[in-house]
Short mmCIF file of C-alpha atoms in Angstrom, two decimals:
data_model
loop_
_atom_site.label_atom_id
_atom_site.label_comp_id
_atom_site.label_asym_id
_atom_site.label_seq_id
_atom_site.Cartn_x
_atom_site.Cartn_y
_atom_site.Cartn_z
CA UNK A 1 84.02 55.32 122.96
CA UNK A 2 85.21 52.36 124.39
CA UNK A 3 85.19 51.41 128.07
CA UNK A 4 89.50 51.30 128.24
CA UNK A 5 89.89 54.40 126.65
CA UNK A 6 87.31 56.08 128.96
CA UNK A 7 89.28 54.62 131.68
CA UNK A 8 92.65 55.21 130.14
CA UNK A 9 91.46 59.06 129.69
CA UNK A 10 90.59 59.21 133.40
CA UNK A 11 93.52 57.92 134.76
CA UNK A 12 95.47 60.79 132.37
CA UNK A 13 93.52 63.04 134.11
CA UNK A 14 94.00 62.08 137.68
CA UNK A 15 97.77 62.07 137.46
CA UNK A 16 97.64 65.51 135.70
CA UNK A 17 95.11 66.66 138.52
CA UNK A 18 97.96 64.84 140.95
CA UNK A 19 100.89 67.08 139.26
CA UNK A 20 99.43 70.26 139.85
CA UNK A 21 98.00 69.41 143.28
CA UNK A 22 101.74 68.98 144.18
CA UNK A 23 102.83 71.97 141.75
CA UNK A 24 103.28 74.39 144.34
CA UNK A 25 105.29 71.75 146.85
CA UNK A 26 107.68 70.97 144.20
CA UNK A 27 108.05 75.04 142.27
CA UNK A 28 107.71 78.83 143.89
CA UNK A 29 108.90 80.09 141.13
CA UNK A 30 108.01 80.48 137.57
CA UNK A 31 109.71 78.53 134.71
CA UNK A 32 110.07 80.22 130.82
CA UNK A 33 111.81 78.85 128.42
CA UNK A 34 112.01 79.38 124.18
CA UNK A 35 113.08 82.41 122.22
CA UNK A 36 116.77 84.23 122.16
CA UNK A 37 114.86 86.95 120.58
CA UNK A 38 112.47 87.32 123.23
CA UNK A 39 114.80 86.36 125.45
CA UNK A 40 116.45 89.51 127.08
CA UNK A 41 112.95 91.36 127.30
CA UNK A 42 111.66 88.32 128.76
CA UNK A 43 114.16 88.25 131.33
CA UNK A 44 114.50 91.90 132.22
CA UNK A 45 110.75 91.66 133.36
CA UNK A 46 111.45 88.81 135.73
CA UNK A 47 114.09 90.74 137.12
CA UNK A 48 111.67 93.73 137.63
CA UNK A 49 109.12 91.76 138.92
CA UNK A 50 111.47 89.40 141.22
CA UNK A 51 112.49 92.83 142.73
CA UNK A 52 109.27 93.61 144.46
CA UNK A 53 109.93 90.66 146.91
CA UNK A 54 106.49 89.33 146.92
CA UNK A 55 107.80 86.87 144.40
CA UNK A 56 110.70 84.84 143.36
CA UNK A 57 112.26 86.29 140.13
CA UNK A 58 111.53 83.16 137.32
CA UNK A 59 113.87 81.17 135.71
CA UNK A 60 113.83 82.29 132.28
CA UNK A 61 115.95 79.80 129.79
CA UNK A 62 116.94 80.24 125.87
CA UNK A 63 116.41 77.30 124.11
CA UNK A 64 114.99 78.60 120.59
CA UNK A 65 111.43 79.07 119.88
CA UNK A 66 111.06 75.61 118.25
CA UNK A 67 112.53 74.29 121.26
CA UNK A 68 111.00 75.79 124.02
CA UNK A 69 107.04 74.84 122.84
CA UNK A 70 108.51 71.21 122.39
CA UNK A 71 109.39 71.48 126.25
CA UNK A 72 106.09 73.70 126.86
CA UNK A 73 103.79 71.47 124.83
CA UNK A 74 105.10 68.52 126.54
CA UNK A 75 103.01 68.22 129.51
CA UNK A 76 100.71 69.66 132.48
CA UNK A 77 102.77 69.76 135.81
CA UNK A 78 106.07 71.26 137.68
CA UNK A 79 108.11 69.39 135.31
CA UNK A 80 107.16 71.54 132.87
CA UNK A 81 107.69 75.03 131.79
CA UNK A 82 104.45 77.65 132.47
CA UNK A 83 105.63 79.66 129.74
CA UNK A 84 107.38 79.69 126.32
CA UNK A 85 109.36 83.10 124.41
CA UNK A 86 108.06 82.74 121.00
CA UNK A 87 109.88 84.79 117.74
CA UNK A 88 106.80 83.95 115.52
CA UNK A 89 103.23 82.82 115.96
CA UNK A 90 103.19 79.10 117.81
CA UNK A 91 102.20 76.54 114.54
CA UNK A 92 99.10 74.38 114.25
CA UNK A 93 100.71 71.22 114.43
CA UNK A 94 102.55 72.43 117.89
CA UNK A 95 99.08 73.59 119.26
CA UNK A 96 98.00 70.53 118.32
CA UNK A 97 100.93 68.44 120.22
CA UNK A 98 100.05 70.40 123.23
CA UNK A 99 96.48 69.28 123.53
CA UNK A 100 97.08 65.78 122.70
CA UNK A 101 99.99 66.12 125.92
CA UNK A 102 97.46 67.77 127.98
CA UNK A 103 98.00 71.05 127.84
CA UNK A 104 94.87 72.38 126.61
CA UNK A 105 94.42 75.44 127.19
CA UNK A 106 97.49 77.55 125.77
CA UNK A 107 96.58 81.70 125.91
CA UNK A 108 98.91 84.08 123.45
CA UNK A 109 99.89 87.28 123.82
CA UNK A 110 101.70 89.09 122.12
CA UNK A 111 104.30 91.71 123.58
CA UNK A 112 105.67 94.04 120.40
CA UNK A 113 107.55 93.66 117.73
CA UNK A 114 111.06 92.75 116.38
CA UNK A 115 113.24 93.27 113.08
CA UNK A 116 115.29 90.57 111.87
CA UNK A 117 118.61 92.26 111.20
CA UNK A 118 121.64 91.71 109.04
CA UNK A 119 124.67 93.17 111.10
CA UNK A 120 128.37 93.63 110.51
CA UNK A 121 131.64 95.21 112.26
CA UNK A 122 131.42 98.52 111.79
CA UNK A 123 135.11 98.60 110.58
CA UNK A 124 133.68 96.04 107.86
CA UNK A 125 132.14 97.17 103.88
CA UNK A 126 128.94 98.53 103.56
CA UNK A 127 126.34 96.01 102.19
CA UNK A 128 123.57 97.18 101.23
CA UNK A 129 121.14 94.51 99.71
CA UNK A 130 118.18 93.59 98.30
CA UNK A 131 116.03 90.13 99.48
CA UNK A 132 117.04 88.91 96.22
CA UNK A 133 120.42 89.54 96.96
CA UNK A 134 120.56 87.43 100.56
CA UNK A 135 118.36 84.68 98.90
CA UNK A 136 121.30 84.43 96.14
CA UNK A 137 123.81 84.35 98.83
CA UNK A 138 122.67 82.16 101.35
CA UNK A 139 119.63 79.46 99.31
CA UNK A 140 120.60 76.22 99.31
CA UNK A 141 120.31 75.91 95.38
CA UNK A 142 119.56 79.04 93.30
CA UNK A 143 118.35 79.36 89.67
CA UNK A 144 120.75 78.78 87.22
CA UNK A 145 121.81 81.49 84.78
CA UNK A 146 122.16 79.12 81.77
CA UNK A 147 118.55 77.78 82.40
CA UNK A 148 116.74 80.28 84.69
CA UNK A 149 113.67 77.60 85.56
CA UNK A 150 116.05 75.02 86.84
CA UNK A 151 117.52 75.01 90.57
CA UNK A 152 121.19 74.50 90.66
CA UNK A 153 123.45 73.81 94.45
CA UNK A 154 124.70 77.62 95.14
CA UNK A 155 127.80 78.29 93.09
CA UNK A 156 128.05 81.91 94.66
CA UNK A 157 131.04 81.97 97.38
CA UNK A 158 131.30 86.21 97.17
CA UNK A 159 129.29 88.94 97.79
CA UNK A 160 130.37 90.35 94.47
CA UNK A 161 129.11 87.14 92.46
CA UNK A 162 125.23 87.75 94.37
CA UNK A 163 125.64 91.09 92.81
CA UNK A 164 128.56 93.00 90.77
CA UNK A 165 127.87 96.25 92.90
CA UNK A 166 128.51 94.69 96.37
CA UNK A 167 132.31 93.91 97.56
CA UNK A 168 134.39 91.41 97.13
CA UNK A 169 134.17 89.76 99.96
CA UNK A 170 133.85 85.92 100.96
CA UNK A 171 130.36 85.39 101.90
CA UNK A 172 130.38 84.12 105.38
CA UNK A 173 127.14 84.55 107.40
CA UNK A 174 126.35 83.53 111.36
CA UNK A 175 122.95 82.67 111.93
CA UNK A 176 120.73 80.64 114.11
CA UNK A 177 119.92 76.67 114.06
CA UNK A 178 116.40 75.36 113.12
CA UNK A 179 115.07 74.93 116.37
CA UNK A 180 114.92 79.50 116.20
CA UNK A 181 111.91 80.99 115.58
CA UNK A 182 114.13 83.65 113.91
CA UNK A 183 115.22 80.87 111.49
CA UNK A 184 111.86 80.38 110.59
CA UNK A 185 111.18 84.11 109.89
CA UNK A 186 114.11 84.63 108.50
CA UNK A 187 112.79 81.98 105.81
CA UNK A 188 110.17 83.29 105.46
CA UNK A 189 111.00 87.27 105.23
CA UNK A 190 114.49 87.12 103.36
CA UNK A 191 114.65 83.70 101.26
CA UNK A 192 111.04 83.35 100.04
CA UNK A 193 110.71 87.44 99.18
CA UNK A 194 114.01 86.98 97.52
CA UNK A 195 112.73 84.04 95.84
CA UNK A 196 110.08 85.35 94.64
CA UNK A 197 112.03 87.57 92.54
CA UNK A 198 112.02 84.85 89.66
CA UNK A 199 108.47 84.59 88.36
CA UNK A 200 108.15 80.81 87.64
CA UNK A 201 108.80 80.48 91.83
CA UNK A 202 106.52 82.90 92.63
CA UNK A 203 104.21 81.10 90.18
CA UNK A 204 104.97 78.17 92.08
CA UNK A 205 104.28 79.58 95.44
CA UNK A 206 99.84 79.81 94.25
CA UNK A 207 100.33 76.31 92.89
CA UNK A 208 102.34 74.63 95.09
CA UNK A 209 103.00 76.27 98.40
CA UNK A 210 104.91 73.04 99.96
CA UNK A 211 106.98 72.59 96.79
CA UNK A 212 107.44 76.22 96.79
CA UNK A 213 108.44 76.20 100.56
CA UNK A 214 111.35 73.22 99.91
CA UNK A 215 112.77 75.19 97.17
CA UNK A 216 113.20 78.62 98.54
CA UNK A 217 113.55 78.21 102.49
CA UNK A 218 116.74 76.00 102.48
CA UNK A 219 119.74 77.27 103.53
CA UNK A 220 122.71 76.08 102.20
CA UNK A 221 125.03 73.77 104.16
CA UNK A 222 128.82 74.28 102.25
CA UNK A 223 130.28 76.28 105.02
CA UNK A 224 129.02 79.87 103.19
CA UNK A 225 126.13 79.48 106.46
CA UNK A 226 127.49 79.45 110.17
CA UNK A 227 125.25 78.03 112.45
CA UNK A 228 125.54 79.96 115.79
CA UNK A 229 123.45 78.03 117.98
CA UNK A 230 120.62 79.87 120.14
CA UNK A 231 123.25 82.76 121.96
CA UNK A 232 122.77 85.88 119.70
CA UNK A 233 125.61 87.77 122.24
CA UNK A 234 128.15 85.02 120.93
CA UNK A 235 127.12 85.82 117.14
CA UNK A 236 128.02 89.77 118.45
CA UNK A 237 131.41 88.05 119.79
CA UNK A 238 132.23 86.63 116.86
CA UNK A 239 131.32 89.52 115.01
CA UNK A 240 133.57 91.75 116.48
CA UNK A 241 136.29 89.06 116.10
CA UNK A 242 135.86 89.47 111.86
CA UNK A 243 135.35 92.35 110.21
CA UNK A 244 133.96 90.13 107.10
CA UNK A 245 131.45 88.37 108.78
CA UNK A 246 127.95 88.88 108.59
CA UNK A 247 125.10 87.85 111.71
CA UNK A 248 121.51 87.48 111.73
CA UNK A 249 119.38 88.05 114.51
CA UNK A 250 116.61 90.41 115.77
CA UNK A 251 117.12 94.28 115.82
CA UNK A 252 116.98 94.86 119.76
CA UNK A 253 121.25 92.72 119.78
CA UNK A 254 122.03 95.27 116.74
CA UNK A 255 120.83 98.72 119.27
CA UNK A 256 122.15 97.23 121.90
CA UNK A 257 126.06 96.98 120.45
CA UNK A 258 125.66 100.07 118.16
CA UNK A 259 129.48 100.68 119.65
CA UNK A 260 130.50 97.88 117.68
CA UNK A 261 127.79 96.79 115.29
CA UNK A 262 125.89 98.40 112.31
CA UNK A 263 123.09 96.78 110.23
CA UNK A 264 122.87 96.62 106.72
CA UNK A 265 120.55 98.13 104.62
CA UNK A 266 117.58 96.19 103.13
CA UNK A 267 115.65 96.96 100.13
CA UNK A 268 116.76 100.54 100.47
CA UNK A 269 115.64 101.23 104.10
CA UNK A 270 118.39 100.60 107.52
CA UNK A 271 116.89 98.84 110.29
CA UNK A 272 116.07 101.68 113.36
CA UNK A 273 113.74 101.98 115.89
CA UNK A 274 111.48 103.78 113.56
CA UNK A 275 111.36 101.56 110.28
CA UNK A 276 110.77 98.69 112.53
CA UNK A 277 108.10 100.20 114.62
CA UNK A 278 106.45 101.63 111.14
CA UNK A 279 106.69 97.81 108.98
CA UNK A 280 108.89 100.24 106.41
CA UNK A 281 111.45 98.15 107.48
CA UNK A 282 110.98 94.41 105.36
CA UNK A 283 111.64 92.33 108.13
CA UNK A 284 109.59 93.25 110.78
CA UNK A 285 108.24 90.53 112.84
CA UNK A 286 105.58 90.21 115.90
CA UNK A 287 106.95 88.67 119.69
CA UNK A 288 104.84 86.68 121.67
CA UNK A 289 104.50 84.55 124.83
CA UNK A 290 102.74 81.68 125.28
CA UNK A 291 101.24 81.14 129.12
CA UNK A 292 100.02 77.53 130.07
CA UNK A 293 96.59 78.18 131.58
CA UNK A 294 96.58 74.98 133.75
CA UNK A 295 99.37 76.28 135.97
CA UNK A 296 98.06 79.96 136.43
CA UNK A 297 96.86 79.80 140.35
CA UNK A 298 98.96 76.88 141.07
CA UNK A 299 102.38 78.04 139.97
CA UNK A 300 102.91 80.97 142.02
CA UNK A 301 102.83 84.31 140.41
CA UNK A 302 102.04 84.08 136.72
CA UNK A 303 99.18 86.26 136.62
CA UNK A 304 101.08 88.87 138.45
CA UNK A 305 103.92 88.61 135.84
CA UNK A 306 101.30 88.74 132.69
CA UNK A 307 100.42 92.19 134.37
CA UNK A 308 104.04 93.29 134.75
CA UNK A 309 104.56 92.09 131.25
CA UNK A 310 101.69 93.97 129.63
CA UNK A 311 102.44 96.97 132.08
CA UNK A 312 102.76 100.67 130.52
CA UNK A 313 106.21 101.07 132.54
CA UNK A 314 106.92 97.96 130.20
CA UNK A 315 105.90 98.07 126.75
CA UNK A 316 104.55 101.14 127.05
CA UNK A 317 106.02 103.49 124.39
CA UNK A 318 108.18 105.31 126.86
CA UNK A 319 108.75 101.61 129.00
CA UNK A 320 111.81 99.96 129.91
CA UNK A 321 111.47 97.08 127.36
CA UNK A 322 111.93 100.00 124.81
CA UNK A 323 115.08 101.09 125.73
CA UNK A 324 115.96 97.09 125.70
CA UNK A 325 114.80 97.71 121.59
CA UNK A 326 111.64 96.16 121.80
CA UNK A 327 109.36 97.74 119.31
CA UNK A 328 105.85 98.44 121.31
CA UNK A 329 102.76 97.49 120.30
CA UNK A 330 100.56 99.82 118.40
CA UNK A 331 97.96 102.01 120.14
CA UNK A 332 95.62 101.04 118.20
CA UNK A 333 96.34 97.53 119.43
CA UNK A 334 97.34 97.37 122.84
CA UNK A 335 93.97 97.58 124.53
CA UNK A 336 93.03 94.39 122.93
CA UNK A 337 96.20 92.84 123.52
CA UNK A 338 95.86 94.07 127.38
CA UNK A 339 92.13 92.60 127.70
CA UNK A 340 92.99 89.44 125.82
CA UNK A 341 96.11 88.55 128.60
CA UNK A 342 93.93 89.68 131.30
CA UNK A 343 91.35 87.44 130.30
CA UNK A 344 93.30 84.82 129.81
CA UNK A 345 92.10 84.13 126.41
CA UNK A 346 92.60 80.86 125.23
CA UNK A 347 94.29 79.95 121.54
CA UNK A 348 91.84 77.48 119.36
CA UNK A 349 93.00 75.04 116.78
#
């Protein structure tokens, strides 16, 4: 190791030292940011636990998953966010951005589970689809039907084209941007399953999982895919503006505006409370929060709101983050998920 990177490495750690020193002088309250998913539970517990007065209630932003660890990962100090809303698991490579930023010491919990839905107006037609269906409606390029091992740009602009028992109806879906973690899962739970459908891809996936990934997780870009940006309540607007459209986003918008809103069936089973909580339903999906151990005892509060958070009158099964449609973690689970966030238990690469 040489002598200017040992000083170089010091001086990093001075000014991080010097950021939290003046941590609590520059923030009283607690900063999330990240998931539109997690989002609304997220924020309903800072409300909760800004109500007992011993606290200020945190700032909780939604900027994606994908975006909120780039702003969490960024750096150690009041500049920062103390936590990130994640809709899927945080990825190596972002773990890894954190520690070469500083942040070091990242602890995951995880607070339930989610379904990724497909919703419509309920004045709108039925669909009720398979994964194979949605990939054929929404890949990027799909296998040809004159030469089934070849990829061809999406030629399907109706429902009825996908499939000859679904309606005839323009395919027009509004979904999130890349930056979502529901993006991501929706990738990987509706357009790789349905991919995998046609053997040689499926082959593909054991022999070339990157190949595998480029060819089945793109989403085409011809106008058939809506882009709604990270506010899931606009893709409900819009929604109940056309009775044609279709949304995707998690399962707690879709119970939420049942007045308005029904979700269509997948692979036979109707996203509910039950074939969520039970993984009958296919798109299931776990919810987690990421805390930045560097700022718990400096930012005021954090510990207080993990234990709010992980709180029976929370996610308990009868707790209020239920009735928001958050799917509670299983029994058999939650003690270790309690101990873990107690503990602060730290995530290694």
């Amino acid at each position: 190791m040489t002598r200017k990177f040992v000083i170089g490495s010091i001086a990093m750690a001075v000014l991080g030292m010097s950021a939290l020193a003046n941590a609590q002088a520059a923030r009283d309250s607690i900063s999330i940011v990240g998931s539109s998913t997690v989002y609304p539970f997220t924020t309903t517990v800072a409300e909760k636990f800004g109500s007992g007065g011993k606290f200020k209630t945190p700032k909780v932003e939604s900027t994606g998953t994908g975006g909120g660890l780039k702003l969490f990962c960024n750096g150690v100090g009041p500049q920062f966010p103390d936590i990130a809303n994640a809709s899927r698991r945080i990825k190596p490579a972002e773990l890894q951005t954190c520690q070469q930023n500083g942040v070091k010491e990242v602890v995951e919990i995880k607070v339930g589970y989610d379904g990724i839905v497909l919703a419509q107006n309920k004045t709108g037609p039925s669909l009720v689809l398979t994964r194979k269906d949605v990939y054929l409606a929404l890949a990027k390029n799909v296998p040809d039907p004159a030469n089934p091992t070849t990829l061809i740009p999406n030629p399907n602009m109706t429902w009825k084209q996908v499939n000859s028992k679904l309606p005839n109806m323009k395919i027009e879906v509004l979904g999130p941007p890349p930056t979502s973690g529901t993006r991501d899962s929706f990738a990987e739970l509706y357009l790789e399953a349905g991919c995998r459908t046609f053997a040689w891809l499926d082959g593909l996936r054991t022999q070339d999982e990157p190949s595998f990934k480029r060819k089945c997780d793109a989403i085409r870009e011809d106008g058939a895919y809506i882009e709604a940006g990270e506010n899931d309540n606009l893709i409900v607007q819009k929604l109940g503006a056309n009775a044609n459209a279709v949304g995707i986003f998690g399962y707690s918008f879709l119970e939420e505006n049942r007045d308005k809103l029904k979700g269509a069936v997948v692979d036979g089973v109707s996203p509910t409370f039950e074939t969520v909580a039970s993984g009958q339903y296919p798109a299931s999906r776990p919810l987690f929060i990421y805390v930045k151990k560097a700022h718990v005892n400096v930012i005021p509060g954090i510990t207080e709101f993990i234990a709010e958070y992980m709180s029976e009158k929370a996610i308990g099964e009868e707790g209020y983050l239920a009735e928001k449609g958050l799917i509670p973690p299983a029994k058999s689970e939650i003690g270790k998920i309690r101990d873990d966030a107690k503990a602060l238990k730290v995530l290694k690469l």
